[in-house]
Amino acid sequence: MRLKELALHLGLSQTTVSRALNGYPEVNEETRQRVLDAARRYDYRPNASARRLATGRAGAIGIVLPTDRNMLLDPHYIEFQAGLGERLMKDEIDIVLSPSKAGDEMATYRRMAISSRVDAVIVSSPTVDDPRVALLNELGLPFVVHGRTNSPLDYAWLDIDNEGAFRHAAKHLLDLGHRRIGLINGETRHNFALDRDRGFRRALAAHGVEVDENLVAEGIMSDETGYRITARFLAQRPRPTALLVSSMMMSLGALRAIRSAGLELGRDISMIAHDDVIPFLNPDAMVPTMSTTRSSIRAAGTRVAELLMELIVEGRSPASIHELWPVDLVVRASTGPAPRD
Amino acid sequence: MRLKELALHLGLSQTTVSRALNGYPEVNEETRQRVLDAARRYDYRPNASARRLATGRAGAIGIVLPTDRNMLLDPHYIEFQAGLGERLMKDEIDIVLSPSKAGDEMATYRRMAISSRVDAVIVSSPTVDDPRVALLNELGLPFVVHGRTNSPLDYAWLDIDNEGAFRHAAKHLLDLGHRRIGLINGETRHNFALDRDRGFRRALAAHGVEVDENLVAEGIMSDETGYRITARFLAQRPRPTALLVSSMMMSLGALRAIRSAGLELGRDISMIAHDDVIPFLNPDAMVPTMSTTRSSIRAAGTRVAELLMELIVEGRSPASIHELWPVDLVVRASTGPAPRD
């Protein structure tokens, strides 16, 4: 039985039946119950289309998760998701987490667009030249990019000023007299990491300091990567006297490597880490307290949700959505003057 | 244009068209491209029903999240979700997070069942008499309960032995000579907390020790609750000499209250906390190390996902799914003999 027939049978409009099935408050409880009973009796199972008929929308936001690593274990993703949920919950919008095998991501977005199970999607961790922007544009599926990418299209994005953050942080270390500064970055195939690399290089260039490529390294933003890279940097002679680190998670590993080398953070070596404001990685609770570039990734999640709602509900133009958030430099005890030779 | 017409137009079977639209590998790339082009040209947007036609399934698991508090910030939920995702990602099954206002939860499950957007749902944090079991049974929507509840129905569940865990932990404290033992529990409207309460009381009864109701308290499992309750317990005379705590999160607050009172954990007062094995709450990393009842909530999430797949794909009977996991008691430095008066 189709919606039309069910509506005819009940002597109600299709819209009323659809609204009743979707639990909309405009329909009184008695009518709702009548519709539900009939739907069960005739085994009518409305689909996403029927839901759209009632609301004009799927009431859901999609996120494609790569299956090659479990993003649900990544504290950066989890904080972003918490912020996103905080906003979407207010309007009872679903979040659809759609896993996708490596290489099959584009087909997953395509399916999402065609099946109309979501009203919009979030593009996370864009690469430097991310093909998803052109695809989603072609598919006509609204989206907001958390980050930026090279594209001739005028797409909606929210990003933090990664270039400025790492430029200021590097400048602060240079002002303290450091000249051998190591950069422990995220993967530069991602735009945020490339921006941080740029900021670092610009600060050094502005001070007439040459970048030592042996002191520039990247990897996934884990404790282990931080440890491994720092241990390698510290084995060099002369040693670096300061480190710029792309996440608090990495800074934990870096700190272990510094201790293993018998060095004292804030005296023998300085460190500034990027702080996404993850509750259990509090830079004030570290010993010594950690100097950071700070921007809440949870707040970014909340704002991305808000922007998505504006795109979908208010029909705001994607081209009008370009938010670049400034990043604080918070100086704590992990940074000090460069040690004398 | 409907699926049937699109298939006719293309000279393909409805099943092939549907499979092509859903990206199934059985359909070769050339055919898939032809179908996608036609779908776009004729603005055909298949719905969940079309997807089901191809696969017999929605390819999604639902979780209803209450909007009155952001579960996405709760580390217990997040670990469970990570475990769930680990398993579901292997088969590229979506997770639909569906927020629901307090009191509207039943309607949300009803909508999920009727819209066929998910193949099954997870019932988390069941209350002692949880109405969701009867509702889902009536709706015919497959489900697995993480936990248990009173019900005449033979539903699918996975639970840890909360009663046994807290009975053993309390017995261990009694064996060490403790008689004034405080219980800092989760909310006993939830079945897991009531089971822990029961285990605690049974151990004391078996030792002929009367429960002091001033030393039994409950609340949401946060650091703050742990602090508040412990501070209240420690103000009593005679003071408790041991605490049984329902989560590592609460134990952090309890530890602060103990230090504030000028007491030393493991000497002046003992503590055993329940450890859901949350990465950033490592009992071995605490000072002193924390004795725990231990069961990985991430592993439970993975197993619940597996059981859901068995229900949906293999048609396993819900009545055959009753898993009660034993809980380890891990003794570390936070427990010692009762101090002499």
XYZ file of C-alpha atoms in Angstrom:
682
model
C 0.000 0.000 0.000
C 1.262 3.437 -0.907
C 0.905 6.685 0.992
C -1.778 7.915 -1.394
C -3.931 4.835 -0.864
C -3.428 4.917 2.884
C -4.514 8.577 2.936
C -7.569 7.816 0.774
C -8.492 4.907 3.022
C -8.304 7.128 6.105
C -10.035 10.098 4.505
C -7.065 12.322 5.331
C -4.635 14.323 3.216
C -1.295 12.748 2.330
C 0.448 15.513 4.217
C -1.510 14.827 7.401
C -0.827 11.101 7.173
C 2.832 11.724 6.570
C 3.041 14.194 9.455
C 1.269 11.742 11.742
C 3.699 8.986 10.811
C 6.614 11.278 11.476
C 5.272 12.270 14.880
C 4.741 15.963 14.133
C 2.986 17.844 16.950
C 0.547 19.558 14.544
C -1.355 16.266 14.351
C -3.487 15.492 17.386
C -2.888 12.288 19.321
C -6.157 10.633 18.280
C -5.525 11.112 14.552
C -1.929 10.029 14.972
C -3.038 6.818 16.658
C -5.589 6.131 13.907
C -2.918 6.606 11.224
C -0.392 4.435 13.056
C -2.937 1.657 13.540
C -3.904 1.714 9.869
C -0.233 1.839 8.804
C 0.451 -1.250 10.899
C -2.666 -3.076 9.760
C -1.866 -2.562 6.090
C 1.849 -2.974 6.639
C 2.517 0.475 5.224
C 6.149 1.475 5.751
C 6.821 5.020 4.667
C 10.271 5.820 3.433
C 12.573 8.781 3.427
C 10.543 10.232 0.547
C 7.350 10.220 2.584
C 9.192 11.869 5.405
C 10.433 14.518 3.032
C 6.914 15.037 1.806
C 5.905 16.003 5.314
C 8.896 18.095 6.209
C 10.681 18.843 2.988
C 13.759 17.397 4.624
C 15.412 14.145 5.726
C 16.206 15.658 9.121
C 19.723 14.266 9.057
C 23.332 15.345 8.550
C 25.860 12.887 7.137
C 29.489 12.260 7.986
C 31.565 9.805 5.985
C 34.072 7.955 8.150
C 37.020 6.189 6.525
C 37.170 2.539 7.621
C 40.961 2.267 7.419
C 41.206 3.823 10.859
C 38.562 4.137 13.571
C 37.892 7.879 13.778
C 35.567 7.157 16.709
C 38.755 6.585 18.738
C 40.294 9.902 17.686
C 39.774 12.509 20.425
C 39.886 15.329 17.837
C 36.983 13.792 15.925
C 35.083 12.953 19.115
C 35.260 16.537 20.368
C 34.100 17.816 17.004
C 31.181 15.332 17.064
C 30.236 16.449 20.594
C 30.024 20.050 19.453
C 28.072 19.117 16.375
C 25.625 17.032 18.409
C 25.144 19.832 20.926
C 23.634 22.010 18.203
C 21.823 19.360 16.124
C 20.143 17.869 19.193
C 18.309 21.135 19.751
C 16.425 20.588 16.503
C 16.392 16.787 16.823
C 18.430 16.401 13.643
C 19.991 12.939 13.186
C 23.677 12.371 12.605
C 24.369 9.580 10.112
C 27.876 8.134 10.460
C 28.586 6.390 7.188
C 31.698 4.223 7.061
C 33.486 3.981 3.749
C 36.400 1.866 2.604
C 39.468 3.723 1.364
C 38.976 4.647 -2.301
C 35.215 4.206 -2.072
C 34.534 7.525 -0.348
C 33.241 9.277 -3.447
C 30.725 6.493 -4.118
C 29.518 6.827 -0.519
C 28.827 10.550 -0.950
C 27.117 9.765 -4.239
C 24.846 7.216 -2.545
C 24.075 9.687 0.216
C 23.041 12.313 -2.309
C 20.948 9.955 -4.392
C 19.195 8.210 -1.509
C 18.247 11.548 0.100
C 18.882 10.080 3.516
C 20.655 13.268 4.589
C 20.044 16.942 3.920
C 23.690 17.923 4.010
C 27.124 16.547 4.784
C 30.248 17.658 6.558
C 33.600 17.443 4.848
C 36.211 16.826 7.529
C 40.000 16.901 7.289
C 40.153 18.196 3.728
C 43.287 17.428 1.767
C 45.175 20.155 -0.070
C 43.285 19.462 -3.331
C 40.179 17.727 -2.071
C 38.003 16.186 -4.804
C 34.953 16.049 -2.507
C 34.184 19.744 -2.968
C 33.675 19.424 -6.746
C 31.740 16.163 -6.346
C 29.298 17.477 -3.746
C 28.815 20.618 -5.735
C 27.969 18.540 -8.805
C 25.629 16.320 -6.766
C 23.849 19.361 -5.381
C 24.202 18.061 -1.834
C 24.704 20.972 0.594
C 27.921 20.784 2.613
C 30.228 22.693 4.922
C 33.955 22.021 4.899
C 35.653 21.982 8.301
C 38.910 23.388 6.989
C 39.771 24.606 3.501
C 41.081 23.208 0.222
C 42.171 24.502 -3.176
C 39.084 24.833 -5.334
C 37.839 27.225 -7.987
C 34.365 26.823 -6.422
C 32.994 29.176 -3.800
C 32.070 26.602 -1.160
C 31.061 26.988 2.502
C 33.876 26.576 4.996
C 34.880 27.178 8.573
C 38.571 27.042 9.420
C 40.954 28.212 12.086
C 43.914 30.395 11.160
C 46.480 27.597 11.153
C 49.012 29.652 9.236
C 48.762 32.589 11.634
C 48.792 30.331 14.697
C 52.061 28.634 13.817
C 53.605 31.860 12.541
C 52.924 33.584 15.857
C 54.098 30.592 17.863
C 57.341 30.336 15.876
C 57.869 34.086 16.172
C 57.458 33.846 19.950
C 60.152 31.142 20.092
C 62.442 33.238 17.861
C 61.876 36.267 20.118
C 63.023 34.100 23.046
C 66.298 33.555 21.200
C 65.620 30.081 19.788
C 67.179 29.389 16.392
C 67.069 25.586 16.161
C 63.323 25.012 16.179
C 61.746 21.660 15.272
C 58.305 21.305 13.694
C 56.289 18.170 14.538
C 53.328 18.458 12.218
C 50.188 16.549 11.187
C 50.181 15.053 7.699
C 50.790 17.795 5.117
C 48.496 16.091 2.613
C 45.859 17.751 4.848
C 45.441 21.461 4.324
C 45.596 22.419 8.019
C 49.068 20.893 8.341
C 50.333 22.546 5.174
C 49.076 25.898 6.520
C 50.955 25.320 9.768
C 54.093 24.431 7.817
C 53.743 27.690 5.878
C 53.289 29.756 9.031
C 56.380 28.173 10.596
C 58.515 28.845 7.493
C 57.296 32.426 7.160
C 58.215 33.252 10.748
C 61.714 31.811 10.320
C 62.176 33.600 6.996
C 61.061 36.895 8.551
C 63.819 36.439 11.182
C 66.396 35.436 8.567
C 66.650 31.937 10.054
C 67.091 29.045 7.631
C 64.838 26.036 8.067
C 66.740 22.831 8.868
C 64.753 20.166 6.990
C 66.042 17.544 9.455
C 63.944 19.323 12.065
C 60.682 19.195 10.101
C 58.591 16.020 10.365
C 54.977 14.920 10.164
C 52.683 11.997 10.992
C 49.295 11.087 12.436
C 48.630 13.124 15.553
C 49.239 10.466 18.189
C 51.319 10.194 21.327
C 53.549 7.652 19.598
C 54.319 9.883 16.600
C 55.244 12.676 19.023
C 57.619 10.389 20.896
C 59.274 8.932 17.810
C 59.906 12.241 16.045
C 61.121 14.030 19.179
C 63.555 11.207 19.989
C 64.977 11.502 16.473
C 65.263 15.318 16.707
C 66.999 15.115 20.081
C 69.614 12.720 18.715
C 70.864 15.467 16.384
C 73.838 17.709 17.219
C 73.429 20.537 17.851
C 70.071 19.637 19.395
C 66.964 21.708 18.747
C 66.205 24.091 21.617
C 62.482 24.390 20.859
C 59.629 22.381 19.350
C 56.401 23.398 17.691
C 53.915 20.522 17.941
C 50.627 20.080 16.049
C 48.545 18.528 18.853
C 48.409 18.048 22.623
C 48.273 14.303 21.953
C 51.646 14.469 20.182
C 53.029 16.691 22.940
C 52.549 13.882 25.480
C 54.900 11.669 23.470
C 57.288 14.567 22.907
C 57.413 15.164 26.654
C 58.309 11.516 27.316
C 61.140 11.679 24.776
C 62.447 14.884 26.407
C 62.434 13.230 29.836
C 64.067 10.075 28.477
C 66.867 12.256 27.131
C 67.377 13.670 30.636
C 66.265 17.140 29.583
C 63.942 19.541 31.380
C 61.031 21.083 29.498
C 60.919 24.889 29.784
C 64.631 25.107 30.673
C 66.696 22.874 28.327
C 64.088 22.837 25.629
C 60.891 24.800 24.948
C 57.641 23.556 23.448
C 54.424 25.056 22.089
C 51.651 22.605 21.182
C 48.353 23.126 19.410
C 45.466 22.701 21.840
C 42.080 21.668 20.411
C 40.702 21.980 23.988
C 40.141 18.279 24.614
C 38.934 17.863 28.214
C 41.370 15.157 29.297
C 44.360 16.889 27.671
C 44.378 20.028 29.780
C 47.593 22.029 29.240
C 47.179 23.655 32.675
C 47.254 20.230 34.317
C 50.556 19.213 32.739
C 53.866 19.416 34.564
C 55.201 21.884 33.553
C 52.118 23.612 32.154
C 52.146 23.680 28.351
C 52.269 26.783 26.158
C 49.730 26.419 23.377
C 48.029 27.772 20.311
C 44.409 27.295 21.311
C 41.128 26.852 19.463
C 38.218 24.711 20.629
C 37.393 22.042 18.066
C 34.112 21.426 19.920
C 33.105 25.038 19.322
C 33.961 24.508 15.643
C 31.637 21.478 15.580
C 28.793 23.496 17.085
C 29.318 26.318 14.609
C 29.517 23.937 11.614
C 26.148 22.488 12.707
C 24.723 26.000 12.904
C 26.017 26.840 9.432
C 24.529 23.615 8.052
C 21.144 24.553 9.508
C 21.429 27.978 7.892
C 22.238 26.350 4.534
C 19.342 23.909 4.721
C 16.620 25.771 6.563
C 17.277 29.371 5.642
C 18.741 28.664 2.239
C 21.818 30.760 3.005
C 24.250 30.906 0.112
C 27.356 28.714 0.532
C 29.473 31.475 -0.957
C 28.571 33.692 2.000
C 29.964 31.179 4.491
C 33.691 31.764 4.948
C 34.687 31.807 8.613
C 38.323 32.064 9.575
C 38.770 31.878 13.330
C 41.757 33.535 14.969
C 43.848 31.324 17.276
C 45.088 32.355 20.730
C 48.725 31.963 21.764
C 48.723 31.047 25.463
C 52.138 31.239 27.083
C 52.726 28.909 30.020
C 55.735 27.242 31.637
C 56.936 25.039 28.771
C 58.525 27.987 26.976
C 61.575 29.880 28.150
C 64.605 31.660 26.737
C 66.931 29.649 24.522
C 69.645 27.988 26.662
C 73.171 29.348 26.162
C 75.577 26.939 24.510
C 10.150 9.041 -12.322
C 9.938 5.836 -10.345
C 12.430 2.989 -10.146
C 10.298 0.808 -12.403
C 10.191 3.433 -15.135
C 13.890 4.155 -14.831
C 14.627 0.425 -15.165
C 12.337 0.128 -18.202
C 13.947 3.143 -19.796
C 17.403 1.630 -19.309
C 16.377 -1.879 -20.318
C 17.684 -3.242 -17.025
C 16.036 -5.079 -14.148
C 14.883 -3.035 -11.161
C 17.304 -4.986 -8.994
C 20.279 -4.122 -11.203
C 19.331 -0.444 -11.263
C 18.895 -0.417 -7.519
C 22.213 -2.185 -6.977
C 23.945 0.244 -9.324
C 22.510 3.223 -7.425
C 23.659 1.722 -4.169
C 27.172 1.122 -5.470
C 27.164 -2.659 -5.196
C 30.264 -4.269 -6.694
C 28.230 -6.883 -8.635
C 27.343 -4.148 -11.119
C 30.155 -3.247 -13.493
C 31.436 0.295 -13.645
C 30.067 1.024 -17.128
C 26.509 -0.005 -16.218
C 26.731 1.854 -12.939
C 27.758 5.022 -14.743
C 24.911 4.620 -17.244
C 22.390 4.214 -14.413
C 23.769 7.162 -12.460
C 23.689 9.376 -15.540
C 20.084 8.439 -16.271
C 19.108 8.907 -12.612
C 20.568 12.395 -12.683
C 19.074 13.253 -16.055
C 15.580 12.247 -14.965
C 16.086 13.532 -11.442
C 15.352 10.103 -10.015
C 16.113 9.992 -6.304
C 15.730 6.514 -4.878
C 14.730 6.221 -1.273
C 15.344 3.864 1.575
C 12.806 1.494 0.005
C 14.792 1.244 -3.201
C 17.880 0.580 -1.170
C 16.045 -2.159 0.679
C 14.910 -3.605 -2.610
C 18.538 -4.121 -3.573
C 19.819 -5.351 -0.264
C 16.781 -6.274 1.767
C 18.165 -3.938 4.408
C 18.628 -0.275 5.330
C 22.268 -0.912 6.194
C 22.016 1.132 9.362
C 21.828 0.727 13.129
C 19.992 3.312 15.240
C 20.802 4.820 18.608
C 18.396 7.211 20.300
C 20.202 9.907 22.257
C 18.340 11.885 24.918
C 18.681 15.628 24.313
C 18.519 16.584 27.981
C 22.215 15.823 28.301
C 24.862 15.506 25.601
C 25.793 11.808 25.635
C 28.451 12.607 23.043
C 30.413 14.170 25.918
C 30.095 11.093 28.142
C 33.285 9.022 27.933
C 31.328 5.830 28.766
C 29.078 6.351 25.742
C 31.982 7.399 23.514
C 33.940 4.227 24.295
C 30.862 2.117 23.610
C 30.352 3.939 20.285
C 34.001 3.358 19.345
C 33.599 -0.382 19.911
C 30.347 -0.460 18.005
C 31.867 1.442 15.096
C 34.870 -0.862 14.995
C 32.608 -3.780 14.115
C 30.001 -1.990 11.967
C 32.661 -0.304 9.824
C 33.825 -3.713 8.618
C 30.484 -4.195 6.875
C 30.024 -0.484 6.084
C 26.884 -0.306 8.208
C 25.795 3.250 9.097
C 25.203 4.428 12.640
C 22.217 6.783 12.941
C 22.364 8.939 16.068
C 18.828 10.131 16.649
C 18.329 12.811 19.287
C 15.085 12.753 21.209
C 13.604 15.164 23.719
C 12.833 13.732 27.156
C 9.427 12.069 27.080
C 9.474 11.776 23.298
C 11.818 8.790 23.161
C 9.084 6.258 22.435
C 7.838 8.298 19.487
C 11.378 8.428 18.129
C 11.681 4.631 18.198
C 8.270 4.415 16.570
C 9.378 6.733 13.765
C 12.555 4.716 13.313
C 10.571 1.504 12.959
C 8.027 2.926 10.559
C 10.461 4.804 8.351
C 12.668 1.735 7.952
C 15.723 3.930 8.085
C 17.468 1.430 10.368
C 17.514 -2.364 10.519
C 17.885 -2.544 14.267
C 18.460 -0.382 17.311
C 20.501 -0.468 20.482
C 18.853 0.085 23.839
C 21.439 1.721 26.102
C 21.320 2.358 29.852
C 18.065 0.456 30.479
C 16.090 1.465 33.519
C 14.876 -1.126 36.005
C 11.506 -1.469 34.239
C 12.296 -0.191 30.776
C 9.258 0.341 28.514
C 11.397 0.313 25.363
C 11.653 -3.489 25.340
C 7.893 -4.005 25.016
C 7.584 -1.184 22.459
C 10.343 -2.446 20.171
C 8.989 -5.950 20.435
C 5.559 -4.703 19.368
C 7.054 -2.651 16.532
C 8.966 -5.680 15.301
C 12.193 -3.680 15.175
C 15.161 -5.909 16.074
C 17.186 -4.699 19.061
C 19.880 -5.633 21.536
C 19.838 -4.237 25.059
C 23.195 -3.207 26.496
C 22.273 -4.155 30.039
C 19.117 -5.805 31.343
C 15.668 -4.818 32.552
C 12.618 -6.486 34.091
C 10.479 -7.857 31.280
C 8.333 -10.917 30.691
C 9.691 -10.924 27.115
C 12.675 -12.974 26.065
C 14.739 -10.178 24.499
C 18.370 -10.058 23.350
C 20.819 -8.607 25.839
C 24.475 -8.309 26.718
C 25.370 -7.290 30.247
C 28.283 -7.430 32.636
C 27.885 -9.113 36.010
C 27.401 -5.895 37.990
C 25.992 -7.723 40.999
C 28.908 -10.159 41.158
C 31.466 -7.406 40.541
C 30.367 -5.280 43.488
C 29.773 -8.334 45.700
C 33.352 -9.480 45.131
C 34.763 -5.994 45.577
C 32.853 -5.457 48.846
C 33.888 -8.920 50.061
C 37.532 -8.053 49.346
C 37.224 -4.898 51.479
C 35.500 -6.861 54.275
C 38.290 -9.456 54.149
C 40.784 -6.601 54.658
C 38.948 -5.751 57.902
C 36.870 -2.812 56.651
C 33.446 -2.464 58.267
C 32.460 1.118 57.425
C 32.279 0.925 53.644
C 30.672 3.653 51.525
C 28.963 3.011 48.187
C 29.127 5.772 45.547
C 26.821 4.471 42.878
C 25.347 5.484 39.513
C 21.624 6.271 39.439
C 19.646 3.254 40.719
C 16.821 3.963 38.312
C 19.249 2.266 35.916
C 19.457 -1.479 36.235
C 23.271 -1.683 36.330
C 23.386 0.547 39.412
C 20.641 -1.400 41.178
C 22.581 -4.608 40.504
C 25.704 -3.067 42.015
C 23.706 -1.955 45.045
C 22.429 -5.513 45.449
C 25.914 -7.011 45.203
C 27.216 -4.569 47.811
C 24.375 -5.359 50.231
C 24.709 -9.115 49.757
C 28.416 -9.059 50.584
C 27.809 -7.046 53.760
C 24.895 -9.291 54.782
C 27.039 -12.388 54.214
C 29.594 -10.908 56.651
C 26.908 -9.908 59.163
C 27.697 -6.212 58.641
C 24.759 -3.811 58.669
C 24.554 -1.258 55.838
C 24.773 2.352 57.039
C 22.354 4.166 54.720
C 24.280 7.406 55.310
C 27.126 5.756 53.425
C 25.092 4.858 50.348
C 24.671 7.530 47.667
C 24.145 7.820 43.946
C 24.312 10.313 41.073
C 25.459 10.789 37.486
C 28.901 9.288 37.036
C 30.986 12.444 36.949
C 34.060 13.720 38.725
C 31.933 16.287 40.542
C 29.457 13.746 41.923
C 32.393 11.687 43.206
C 33.859 14.717 44.957
C 30.591 15.870 46.503
C 29.525 12.492 47.877
C 32.979 11.601 49.193
C 33.293 14.952 50.991
C 29.932 14.279 52.668
C 30.937 10.729 53.656
C 34.254 11.909 55.108
C 32.485 14.483 57.319
C 30.788 11.658 59.235
C 32.148 10.248 62.500
C 33.285 7.548 62.597
C 34.535 8.039 59.052
C 34.231 5.301 56.432
C 37.491 3.403 55.937
C 36.705 2.233 52.431
C 34.764 3.300 49.335
C 33.240 1.359 46.467
C 32.855 3.676 43.458
C 30.829 3.093 40.284
C 33.210 4.684 37.777
C 36.786 5.831 37.313
C 35.401 9.272 36.502
C 33.789 9.460 39.952
C 36.961 8.124 41.548
C 38.894 11.207 40.378
C 36.555 13.425 42.390
C 36.642 11.008 45.323
C 40.431 11.170 45.308
C 40.380 14.981 45.433
C 38.012 14.914 48.408
C 40.267 12.410 50.194
C 43.319 14.640 49.638
C 41.387 17.726 50.736
C 40.567 15.934 53.981
C 44.293 15.346 54.529
C 43.922 11.583 54.162
C 46.104 9.159 52.223
C 44.491 6.738 49.808
C 45.517 3.108 50.386
C 46.512 3.802 53.997
C 43.842 5.922 55.783
C 41.121 4.928 53.380
C 40.752 2.277 50.673
C 38.958 2.549 47.346
C 37.836 0.211 44.575
C 36.378 1.822 41.440
C 34.652 0.323 38.437
C 36.870 0.610 35.368
C 35.175 0.668 31.943
C 38.700 0.768 30.444
C 38.560 4.325 29.131
C 41.972 5.178 27.629
C 42.548 8.471 29.434
C 41.388 7.093 32.801
C 44.087 4.484 33.263
C 44.048 3.094 36.835
C 47.713 2.096 36.513
C 48.654 5.714 35.823
C 46.988 7.062 38.970
C 48.932 7.859 42.137
C 48.464 5.557 43.976
C 47.356 3.014 41.372
C 43.638 2.232 41.653
C 42.110 -1.133 42.525
C 39.235 -1.809 40.140
C 36.457 -4.031 38.937
C 37.231 -4.106 35.236
C 35.252 -4.687 32.072
C 35.891 -2.994 28.725
C 32.829 -1.065 27.579
C 34.438 -0.772 24.136
C 34.539 -4.570 23.877
C 30.853 -4.609 24.855
C 30.123 -2.167 22.002
C 31.932 -4.385 19.505
C 30.087 -7.469 20.717
C 26.681 -5.712 20.644
C 27.386 -4.789 16.998
C 28.228 -8.425 16.265
C 25.028 -9.616 17.919
C 22.997 -7.074 15.930
C 24.527 -8.401 12.712
C 23.619 -11.944 13.762
C 20.040 -10.843 14.448
C 19.650 -9.047 11.116
C 21.773 -11.026 8.703
C 21.598 -14.548 10.091
C 18.146 -14.203 11.601
C 19.402 -15.439 14.971
C 16.654 -15.640 17.588
C 16.714 -12.813 20.185
C 15.844 -15.346 22.875
C 19.159 -17.097 22.231
C 21.136 -13.926 22.951
C 21.806 -13.636 26.682
C 25.415 -12.778 27.409
C 26.512 -12.118 30.979
C 30.173 -11.156 31.109
C 32.188 -11.837 34.270
C 34.055 -8.853 35.722
C 37.674 -8.940 36.913
C 38.703 -7.637 40.332
C 42.146 -6.068 39.909
C 43.865 -5.258 43.186
C 46.320 -2.353 43.098
C 47.652 0.157 45.625
C 44.429 1.969 46.579
C 43.306 -0.889 48.829
C 44.915 -1.884 52.120
C 43.950 -3.243 55.515
C 41.445 -1.241 57.545
C 43.287 1.306 59.738
C 43.170 0.602 63.491
C 41.148 3.099 65.503
